[in-house]
């Protein structure tokens, strides 16, 4: 029986997207079928960069192409940006598994599931890009998600607060509007893919909420004031609104938290 942690590192290190997806699905099956375990393994090593292909070129967000959805090229730019987010999300999920040790089995259950689903999201979007005559890597992208992984590598509590509950939760807010604009542009195929992703991303953020609150409890910390303090330290206290109240409630936010977020976003 193999240890989960080397499998996670193998997935994290894979640079070719097809290889990363295949390894991710295989590792998830091994874990879920009991062929991989929380066996002893070498301590986690620093991961400065995950495995990724030489393209897309990484640029500051302001240099990304504008996304006018009235043309196939504009829709492809939007899809490419989301595809890149999903590719990074595979790495983020495996990094959580690989990096943070000594946690309950259910923690690893959750993040292996997230990695598996993010790999499927990436494949759905890449297939759609190819239908439009593009491929992943054809357009530039930015690296904000992985930068946050580096900034939170020292503490699982900070990671659970800022990656699922800030960066990934933003997708819960903006995806419904993207779906509407795509449908108005006649692209129901992409909108339907985003509907699948949105439904599953609620669960991903909920996993982050669960383990953020669990870690706070273990340390005798009050979750909502801790979350606000982390936002102040890392995000200058503000998140961009508006917020999807229903989706965030299902993802583990309280009404009090959402009221505070809405107030700070004014």
PDB file of C-alpha atoms in Angstrom:
ATOM      1  CA  UNK A   1       0.000   0.000   0.000  1.00  0.00           C
ATOM      2  CA  UNK A   2       1.408   3.391  -0.989  1.00  0.00           C
ATOM      3  CA  UNK A   3       1.419   6.566   1.069  1.00  0.00           C
ATOM      4  CA  UNK A   4      -0.897   9.363  -0.007  1.00  0.00           C
ATOM      5  CA  UNK A   5       1.763  12.049   0.397  1.00  0.00           C
ATOM      6  CA  UNK A   6       4.169  10.928  -2.367  1.00  0.00           C
ATOM      7  CA  UNK A   7       1.165  10.498  -4.664  1.00  0.00           C
ATOM      8  CA  UNK A   8       0.097  14.063  -3.901  1.00  0.00           C
ATOM      9  CA  UNK A   9       3.611  15.337  -4.594  1.00  0.00           C
ATOM     10  CA  UNK A  10       3.729  13.432  -7.888  1.00  0.00           C
ATOM     11  CA  UNK A  11       0.496  15.067  -9.016  1.00  0.00           C
ATOM     12  CA  UNK A  12       1.690  18.472  -7.843  1.00  0.00           C
ATOM     13  CA  UNK A  13       4.996  18.129  -9.705  1.00  0.00           C
ATOM     14  CA  UNK A  14       3.554  16.921 -13.026  1.00  0.00           C
ATOM     15  CA  UNK A  15       4.023  19.673 -15.626  1.00  0.00           C
ATOM     16  CA  UNK A  16       2.102  18.313 -18.602  1.00  0.00           C
ATOM     17  CA  UNK A  17      -1.622  19.034 -18.136  1.00  0.00           C
ATOM     18  CA  UNK A  18      -2.778  15.663 -19.494  1.00  0.00           C
ATOM     19  CA  UNK A  19      -0.334  13.874 -17.203  1.00  0.00           C
ATOM     20  CA  UNK A  20      -1.417  15.931 -14.189  1.00  0.00           C
ATOM     21  CA  UNK A  21      -5.080  15.152 -14.857  1.00  0.00           C
ATOM     22  CA  UNK A  22      -4.434  11.426 -15.359  1.00  0.00           C
ATOM     23  CA  UNK A  23      -2.258  11.177 -12.240  1.00  0.00           C
ATOM     24  CA  UNK A  24      -4.852  13.102 -10.237  1.00  0.00           C
ATOM     25  CA  UNK A  25      -7.690  10.776 -11.191  1.00  0.00           C
ATOM     26  CA  UNK A  26      -5.510   7.728 -10.514  1.00  0.00           C
ATOM     27  CA  UNK A  27      -4.378   9.016  -7.106  1.00  0.00           C
ATOM     28  CA  UNK A  28      -7.956   9.848  -6.148  1.00  0.00           C
ATOM     29  CA  UNK A  29      -9.088   6.343  -7.084  1.00  0.00           C
ATOM     30  CA  UNK A  30      -6.214   4.827  -5.086  1.00  0.00           C
ATOM     31  CA  UNK A  31      -7.091   6.858  -2.013  1.00  0.00           C
ATOM     32  CA  UNK A  32     -10.830   6.323  -2.236  1.00  0.00           C
ATOM     33  CA  UNK A  33     -10.448   2.555  -2.793  1.00  0.00           C
ATOM     34  CA  UNK A  34      -8.061   2.107   0.135  1.00  0.00           C
ATOM     35  CA  UNK A  35      -4.967   1.430  -1.983  1.00  0.00           C
ATOM     36  CA  UNK A  36      -3.268   4.523  -0.556  1.00  0.00           C
ATOM     37  CA  UNK A  37      -3.046   5.391   3.123  1.00  0.00           C
ATOM     38  CA  UNK A  38      -1.809   7.977   5.592  1.00  0.00           C
ATOM     39  CA  UNK A  39       1.422   6.039   5.869  1.00  0.00           C
ATOM     40  CA  UNK A  40       4.689   7.549   7.048  1.00  0.00           C
ATOM     41  CA  UNK A  41       6.457   9.576   4.401  1.00  0.00           C
ATOM     42  CA  UNK A  42       9.266  12.093   4.134  1.00  0.00           C
ATOM     43  CA  UNK A  43       8.340  15.499   5.565  1.00  0.00           C
ATOM     44  CA  UNK A  44       6.974  17.980   3.032  1.00  0.00           C
ATOM     45  CA  UNK A  45       9.553  19.991   1.144  1.00  0.00           C
ATOM     46  CA  UNK A  46       9.069  23.602   0.053  1.00  0.00           C
ATOM     47  CA  UNK A  47       7.286  23.852  -3.297  1.00  0.00           C
ATOM     48  CA  UNK A  48       8.356  27.113  -4.897  1.00  0.00           C
ATOM     49  CA  UNK A  49       6.577  26.329  -8.151  1.00  0.00           C
ATOM     50  CA  UNK A  50       4.178  23.525  -9.047  1.00  0.00           C
ATOM     51  CA  UNK A  51       4.560  21.524 -12.207  1.00  0.00           C
ATOM     52  CA  UNK A  52       3.082  23.397 -15.133  1.00  0.00           C
ATOM     53  CA  UNK A  53       3.675  23.681 -18.866  1.00  0.00           C
ATOM     54  CA  UNK A  54       5.852  26.405 -20.407  1.00  0.00           C
ATOM     55  CA  UNK A  55       2.687  28.103 -21.629  1.00  0.00           C
ATOM     56  CA  UNK A  56       0.591  30.044 -20.797  1.00  0.00           C
ATOM     57  CA  UNK A  57       2.852  33.019 -20.372  1.00  0.00           C
ATOM     58  CA  UNK A  58       2.274  34.496 -16.911  1.00  0.00           C
ATOM     59  CA  UNK A  59       1.685  38.261 -16.846  1.00  0.00           C
ATOM     60  CA  UNK A  60       0.235  40.839 -14.440  1.00  0.00           C
ATOM     61  CA  UNK A  61      -3.590  40.834 -14.459  1.00  0.00           C
ATOM     62  CA  UNK A  62      -3.738  44.217 -16.202  1.00  0.00           C
ATOM     63  CA  UNK A  63      -2.011  42.705 -19.255  1.00  0.00           C
ATOM     64  CA  UNK A  64      -4.626  40.012 -19.827  1.00  0.00           C
ATOM     65  CA  UNK A  65      -6.762  40.283 -22.983  1.00  0.00           C
ATOM     66  CA  UNK A  66     -10.156  41.915 -22.638  1.00  0.00           C
ATOM     67  CA  UNK A  67     -13.051  39.478 -22.616  1.00  0.00           C
ATOM     68  CA  UNK A  68     -15.758  40.708 -24.981  1.00  0.00           C
ATOM     69  CA  UNK A  69     -18.217  37.848 -25.112  1.00  0.00           C
ATOM     70  CA  UNK A  70     -19.789  38.939 -28.404  1.00  0.00           C
ATOM     71  CA  UNK A  71     -17.078  37.111 -30.382  1.00  0.00           C
ATOM     72  CA  UNK A  72     -15.685  33.558 -30.252  1.00  0.00           C
ATOM     73  CA  UNK A  73     -12.237  34.992 -29.483  1.00  0.00           C
ATOM     74  CA  UNK A  74     -13.643  36.968 -26.567  1.00  0.00           C
ATOM     75  CA  UNK A  75     -15.429  33.939 -25.175  1.00  0.00           C
ATOM     76  CA  UNK A  76     -12.251  31.919 -25.614  1.00  0.00           C
ATOM     77  CA  UNK A  77     -10.318  34.507 -23.569  1.00  0.00           C
ATOM     78  CA  UNK A  78     -12.815  34.146 -20.723  1.00  0.00           C
ATOM     79  CA  UNK A  79     -12.792  30.351 -20.908  1.00  0.00           C
ATOM     80  CA  UNK A  80      -8.992  30.324 -21.023  1.00  0.00           C
ATOM     81  CA  UNK A  81      -8.829  32.416 -17.855  1.00  0.00           C
ATOM     82  CA  UNK A  82     -11.171  30.035 -16.030  1.00  0.00           C
ATOM     83  CA  UNK A  83      -9.299  27.007 -17.383  1.00  0.00           C
ATOM     84  CA  UNK A  84      -6.108  28.446 -15.900  1.00  0.00           C
ATOM     85  CA  UNK A  85      -7.843  28.927 -12.556  1.00  0.00           C
ATOM     86  CA  UNK A  86      -8.948  25.284 -12.583  1.00  0.00           C
ATOM     87  CA  UNK A  87      -5.434  24.101 -13.453  1.00  0.00           C
ATOM     88  CA  UNK A  88      -4.088  26.057 -10.502  1.00  0.00           C
ATOM     89  CA  UNK A  89      -6.877  24.688  -8.323  1.00  0.00           C
ATOM     90  CA  UNK A  90      -5.623  21.143  -8.971  1.00  0.00           C
ATOM     91  CA  UNK A  91      -2.222  22.211  -7.663  1.00  0.00           C
ATOM     92  CA  UNK A  92      -3.719  24.003  -4.674  1.00  0.00           C
ATOM     93  CA  UNK A  93      -5.727  20.951  -3.629  1.00  0.00           C
ATOM     94  CA  UNK A  94      -2.748  18.604  -3.883  1.00  0.00           C
ATOM     95  CA  UNK A  95      -0.549  21.116  -2.085  1.00  0.00           C
ATOM     96  CA  UNK A  96      -2.997  21.093   0.848  1.00  0.00           C
ATOM     97  CA  UNK A  97      -2.800  17.290   0.948  1.00  0.00           C
ATOM     98  CA  UNK A  98       0.983  17.167   0.611  1.00  0.00           C
ATOM     99  CA  UNK A  99       1.911  20.058   2.878  1.00  0.00           C
ATOM    100  CA  UNK A 100      -0.331  19.730   5.920  1.00  0.00           C
ATOM    101  CA  UNK A 101       0.245  16.584   7.970  1.00  0.00           C
ATOM    102  CA  UNK A 102      -1.265  15.066  11.095  1.00  0.00           C
ATOM    103  CA  UNK A 103      -4.842  16.051  10.341  1.00  0.00           C
ATOM    104  CA  UNK A 104      -7.938  13.811  10.484  1.00  0.00           C
ATOM    105  CA  UNK A 105      -8.497  11.440   7.583  1.00  0.00           C
ATOM    106  CA  UNK A 106     -11.575  13.448   6.597  1.00  0.00           C
ATOM    107  CA  UNK A 107      -9.339  16.427   5.787  1.00  0.00           C
ATOM    108  CA  UNK A 108      -7.547  14.362   3.154  1.00  0.00           C
ATOM    109  CA  UNK A 109     -10.825  12.868   1.935  1.00  0.00           C
ATOM    110  CA  UNK A 110     -12.038  16.371   1.220  1.00  0.00           C
ATOM    111  CA  UNK A 111      -8.983  17.711  -0.564  1.00  0.00           C
ATOM    112  CA  UNK A 112      -8.449  14.575  -2.658  1.00  0.00           C
ATOM    113  CA  UNK A 113     -12.064  14.942  -3.789  1.00  0.00           C
ATOM    114  CA  UNK A 114     -11.433  18.599  -4.600  1.00  0.00           C
ATOM    115  CA  UNK A 115      -8.327  17.750  -6.666  1.00  0.00           C
ATOM    116  CA  UNK A 116     -10.266  15.084  -8.572  1.00  0.00           C
ATOM    117  CA  UNK A 117     -13.137  17.447  -9.356  1.00  0.00           C
ATOM    118  CA  UNK A 118     -10.851  20.345 -10.298  1.00  0.00           C
ATOM    119  CA  UNK A 119      -9.090  18.061 -12.776  1.00  0.00           C
ATOM    120  CA  UNK A 120     -12.457  17.219 -14.327  1.00  0.00           C
ATOM    121  CA  UNK A 121     -13.368  20.912 -14.493  1.00  0.00           C
ATOM    122  CA  UNK A 122     -10.073  21.645 -16.246  1.00  0.00           C
ATOM    123  CA  UNK A 123     -10.744  18.908 -18.801  1.00  0.00           C
ATOM    124  CA  UNK A 124     -14.277  20.140 -19.522  1.00  0.00           C
ATOM    125  CA  UNK A 125     -13.064  23.682 -20.107  1.00  0.00           C
ATOM    126  CA  UNK A 126     -10.051  22.652 -22.172  1.00  0.00           C
ATOM    127  CA  UNK A 127     -12.290  20.576 -24.411  1.00  0.00           C
ATOM    128  CA  UNK A 128     -14.543  23.603 -24.871  1.00  0.00           C
ATOM    129  CA  UNK A 129     -11.545  25.792 -25.716  1.00  0.00           C
ATOM    130  CA  UNK A 130     -10.537  23.326 -28.406  1.00  0.00           C
ATOM    131  CA  UNK A 131     -14.052  23.401 -29.845  1.00  0.00           C
ATOM    132  CA  UNK A 132     -13.575  27.156 -30.280  1.00  0.00           C
ATOM    133  CA  UNK A 133     -10.224  26.690 -32.012  1.00  0.00           C
ATOM    134  CA  UNK A 134      -7.965  27.446 -29.059  1.00  0.00           C
ATOM    135  CA  UNK A 135      -6.069  25.452 -26.450  1.00  0.00           C
ATOM    136  CA  UNK A 136      -4.798  25.977 -22.937  1.00  0.00           C
ATOM    137  CA  UNK A 137      -1.614  28.020 -23.153  1.00  0.00           C
ATOM    138  CA  UNK A 138      -2.591  29.978 -26.267  1.00  0.00           C
ATOM    139  CA  UNK A 139      -3.304  33.120 -24.220  1.00  0.00           C
ATOM    140  CA  UNK A 140      -1.484  34.716 -21.279  1.00  0.00           C
ATOM    141  CA  UNK A 141      -2.632  34.194 -17.697  1.00  0.00           C
ATOM    142  CA  UNK A 142      -1.773  35.438 -14.218  1.00  0.00           C
ATOM    143  CA  UNK A 143      -0.454  33.591 -11.178  1.00  0.00           C
ATOM    144  CA  UNK A 144      -2.380  35.047  -8.246  1.00  0.00           C
ATOM    145  CA  UNK A 145      -3.727  31.731  -6.978  1.00  0.00           C
ATOM    146  CA  UNK A 146      -0.344  30.081  -6.605  1.00  0.00           C
ATOM    147  CA  UNK A 147       1.104  33.217  -5.042  1.00  0.00           C
ATOM    148  CA  UNK A 148      -1.494  32.863  -2.297  1.00  0.00           C
ATOM    149  CA  UNK A 149      -0.479  29.210  -1.869  1.00  0.00           C
ATOM    150  CA  UNK A 150       3.072  30.367  -1.156  1.00  0.00           C
ATOM    151  CA  UNK A 151       1.863  33.077   1.208  1.00  0.00           C
ATOM    152  CA  UNK A 152      -0.184  30.561   3.236  1.00  0.00           C
ATOM    153  CA  UNK A 153       2.183  27.582   3.153  1.00  0.00           C
ATOM    154  CA  UNK A 154       3.201  28.064   6.782  1.00  0.00           C
ATOM    155  CA  UNK A 155      -0.196  27.440   8.408  1.00  0.00           C
ATOM    156  CA  UNK A 156      -3.204  25.296   7.523  1.00  0.00           C
ATOM    157  CA  UNK A 157      -5.529  27.731   9.322  1.00  0.00           C
ATOM    158  CA  UNK A 158      -4.375  30.629   7.156  1.00  0.00           C
ATOM    159  CA  UNK A 159      -4.564  28.465   4.026  1.00  0.00           C
ATOM    160  CA  UNK A 160      -8.137  27.371   4.745  1.00  0.00           C
ATOM    161  CA  UNK A 161      -9.169  30.964   5.441  1.00  0.00           C
ATOM    162  CA  UNK A 162      -7.623  32.651   2.436  1.00  0.00           C
ATOM    163  CA  UNK A 163      -7.644  30.163  -0.430  1.00  0.00           C
ATOM    164  CA  UNK A 164     -11.068  28.459  -0.286  1.00  0.00           C
ATOM    165  CA  UNK A 165     -12.889  31.179   1.686  1.00  0.00           C
ATOM    166  CA  UNK A 166     -11.473  34.185  -0.211  1.00  0.00           C
ATOM    167  CA  UNK A 167     -10.084  33.312  -3.638  1.00  0.00           C
ATOM    168  CA  UNK A 168     -12.271  30.317  -4.488  1.00  0.00           C
ATOM    169  CA  UNK A 169     -15.351  31.840  -2.871  1.00  0.00           C
ATOM    170  CA  UNK A 170     -15.055  34.748  -5.287  1.00  0.00           C
ATOM    171  CA  UNK A 171     -16.064  32.317  -8.019  1.00  0.00           C
ATOM    172  CA  UNK A 172     -19.369  31.754  -6.236  1.00  0.00           C
ATOM    173  CA  UNK A 173     -20.070  35.470  -6.587  1.00  0.00           C
ATOM    174  CA  UNK A 174     -19.084  36.045 -10.210  1.00  0.00           C
ATOM    175  CA  UNK A 175     -19.936  32.783 -11.994  1.00  0.00           C
ATOM    176  CA  UNK A 176     -23.734  33.314 -12.166  1.00  0.00           C
ATOM    177  CA  UNK A 177     -23.200  36.628 -13.947  1.00  0.00           C
ATOM    178  CA  UNK A 178     -20.757  35.033 -16.402  1.00  0.00           C
ATOM    179  CA  UNK A 179     -23.274  32.279 -17.101  1.00  0.00           C
ATOM    180  CA  UNK A 180     -25.974  34.842 -17.834  1.00  0.00           C
ATOM    181  CA  UNK A 181     -23.750  36.822 -20.202  1.00  0.00           C
ATOM    182  CA  UNK A 182     -22.697  33.655 -22.017  1.00  0.00           C
ATOM    183  CA  UNK A 183     -26.317  32.600 -22.491  1.00  0.00           C
ATOM    184  CA  UNK A 184     -27.148  36.068 -23.802  1.00  0.00           C
ATOM    185  CA  UNK A 185     -24.272  35.664 -26.276  1.00  0.00           C
ATOM    186  CA  UNK A 186     -25.715  32.314 -27.386  1.00  0.00           C
ATOM    187  CA  UNK A 187     -23.035  30.156 -25.761  1.00  0.00           C
ATOM    188  CA  UNK A 188     -25.187  27.800 -23.718  1.00  0.00           C
ATOM    189  CA  UNK A 189     -22.547  25.043 -23.922  1.00  0.00           C
ATOM    190  CA  UNK A 190     -20.022  27.016 -21.884  1.00  0.00           C
ATOM    191  CA  UNK A 191     -22.722  28.290 -19.535  1.00  0.00           C
ATOM    192  CA  UNK A 192     -23.777  24.696 -18.825  1.00  0.00           C
ATOM    193  CA  UNK A 193     -20.158  23.755 -18.011  1.00  0.00           C
ATOM    194  CA  UNK A 194     -19.924  26.679 -15.607  1.00  0.00           C
ATOM    195  CA  UNK A 195     -23.154  25.533 -13.941  1.00  0.00           C
ATOM    196  CA  UNK A 196     -21.522  22.171 -13.182  1.00  0.00           C
ATOM    197  CA  UNK A 197     -18.418  23.892 -11.862  1.00  0.00           C
ATOM    198  CA  UNK A 198     -20.401  26.334  -9.711  1.00  0.00           C
ATOM    199  CA  UNK A 199     -22.363  23.545  -8.059  1.00  0.00           C
ATOM    200  CA  UNK A 200     -19.209  21.657  -7.127  1.00  0.00           C
ATOM    201  CA  UNK A 201     -17.236  24.750  -6.116  1.00  0.00           C
ATOM    202  CA  UNK A 202     -19.811  25.448  -3.403  1.00  0.00           C
ATOM    203  CA  UNK A 203     -18.739  22.118  -1.929  1.00  0.00           C
ATOM    204  CA  UNK A 204     -15.068  22.997  -2.251  1.00  0.00           C
ATOM    205  CA  UNK A 205     -15.488  26.247  -0.349  1.00  0.00           C
ATOM    206  CA  UNK A 206     -17.550  24.368   2.250  1.00  0.00           C
ATOM    207  CA  UNK A 207     -14.625  21.986   2.783  1.00  0.00           C
ATOM    208  CA  UNK A 208     -12.387  24.985   3.395  1.00  0.00           C
ATOM    209  CA  UNK A 209     -14.930  26.464   5.816  1.00  0.00           C
ATOM    210  CA  UNK A 210     -15.187  23.179   7.707  1.00  0.00           C
ATOM    211  CA  UNK A 211     -11.457  22.852   8.254  1.00  0.00           C
ATOM    212  CA  UNK A 212     -10.948  26.530   8.989  1.00  0.00           C
ATOM    213  CA  UNK A 213     -13.507  26.313  11.777  1.00  0.00           C
ATOM    214  CA  UNK A 214     -12.122  22.971  12.986  1.00  0.00           C
ATOM    215  CA  UNK A 215      -8.611  24.380  13.210  1.00  0.00           C
ATOM    216  CA  UNK A 216      -9.862  27.464  15.040  1.00  0.00           C
ATOM    217  CA  UNK A 217     -11.627  25.192  17.536  1.00  0.00           C
ATOM    218  CA  UNK A 218      -8.484  23.131  18.071  1.00  0.00           C
ATOM    219  CA  UNK A 219      -6.538  26.306  18.856  1.00  0.00           C
ATOM    220  CA  UNK A 220      -9.219  27.920  21.014  1.00  0.00           C
ATOM    221  CA  UNK A 221      -9.795  30.726  18.509  1.00  0.00           C
ATOM    222  CA  UNK A 222     -13.120  32.322  17.606  1.00  0.00           C
ATOM    223  CA  UNK A 223     -13.596  31.692  13.849  1.00  0.00           C
ATOM    224  CA  UNK A 224     -15.322  34.856  12.695  1.00  0.00           C
ATOM    225  CA  UNK A 225     -13.048  37.329  14.463  1.00  0.00           C
ATOM    226  CA  UNK A 226     -10.051  35.259  13.323  1.00  0.00           C
ATOM    227  CA  UNK A 227     -11.254  35.408   9.724  1.00  0.00           C
ATOM    228  CA  UNK A 228     -11.688  39.184   9.950  1.00  0.00           C
ATOM    229  CA  UNK A 229      -8.192  39.543  11.390  1.00  0.00           C
ATOM    230  CA  UNK A 230      -6.707  37.482   8.573  1.00  0.00           C
ATOM    231  CA  UNK A 231      -8.568  39.572   5.997  1.00  0.00           C
ATOM    232  CA  UNK A 232      -7.182  42.705   7.604  1.00  0.00           C
ATOM    233  CA  UNK A 233      -3.650  41.336   7.571  1.00  0.00           C
ATOM    234  CA  UNK A 234      -3.612  39.842   4.075  1.00  0.00           C
ATOM    235  CA  UNK A 235      -6.389  41.621   2.129  1.00  0.00           C
ATOM    236  CA  UNK A 236      -6.392  45.060   3.803  1.00  0.00           C
ATOM    237  CA  UNK A 237      -9.691  44.116   5.420  1.00  0.00           C
ATOM    238  CA  UNK A 238     -11.756  44.221   2.261  1.00  0.00           C
ATOM    239  CA  UNK A 239     -13.231  41.779  -0.202  1.00  0.00           C
ATOM    240  CA  UNK A 240     -14.814  42.875  -3.442  1.00  0.00           C
ATOM    241  CA  UNK A 241     -18.588  42.513  -3.561  1.00  0.00           C
ATOM    242  CA  UNK A 242     -21.368  41.936  -4.291  1.00  0.00           C
ATOM    243  CA  UNK A 243     -21.570  38.531  -2.631  1.00  0.00           C
ATOM    244  CA  UNK A 244     -23.742  35.547  -3.525  1.00  0.00           C
ATOM    245  CA  UNK A 245     -25.517  35.156  -0.202  1.00  0.00           C
ATOM    246  CA  UNK A 246     -27.189  31.824  -0.929  1.00  0.00           C
ATOM    247  CA  UNK A 247     -24.055  30.165  -2.336  1.00  0.00           C
ATOM    248  CA  UNK A 248     -21.845  31.455   0.469  1.00  0.00           C
ATOM    249  CA  UNK A 249     -24.310  30.281   3.121  1.00  0.00           C
ATOM    250  CA  UNK A 250     -24.241  26.806   1.583  1.00  0.00           C
ATOM    251  CA  UNK A 251     -20.440  27.031   1.524  1.00  0.00           C
ATOM    252  CA  UNK A 252     -20.189  27.545   5.282  1.00  0.00           C
ATOM    253  CA  UNK A 253     -20.347  31.303   5.788  1.00  0.00           C
ATOM    254  CA  UNK A 254     -22.648  32.617   8.498  1.00  0.00           C
ATOM    255  CA  UNK A 255     -25.134  35.442   7.957  1.00  0.00           C
ATOM    256  CA  UNK A 256     -23.140  37.536  10.430  1.00  0.00           C
ATOM    257  CA  UNK A 257     -19.968  37.015   8.420  1.00  0.00           C
ATOM    258  CA  UNK A 258     -21.700  37.950   5.203  1.00  0.00           C
ATOM    259  CA  UNK A 259     -23.174  41.084   6.752  1.00  0.00           C
ATOM    260  CA  UNK A 260     -19.700  42.109   7.913  1.00  0.00           C
ATOM    261  CA  UNK A 261     -18.221  41.403   4.466  1.00  0.00           C
ATOM    262  CA  UNK A 262     -20.932  43.449   2.773  1.00  0.00           C
ATOM    263  CA  UNK A 263     -20.317  46.337   5.157  1.00  0.00           C
ATOM    264  CA  UNK A 264     -16.563  46.287   4.562  1.00  0.00           C
ATOM    265  CA  UNK A 265     -17.055  46.216   0.783  1.00  0.00           C
ATOM    266  CA  UNK A 266     -18.939  49.523   0.747  1.00  0.00           C
TER     267      UNK A 266
END
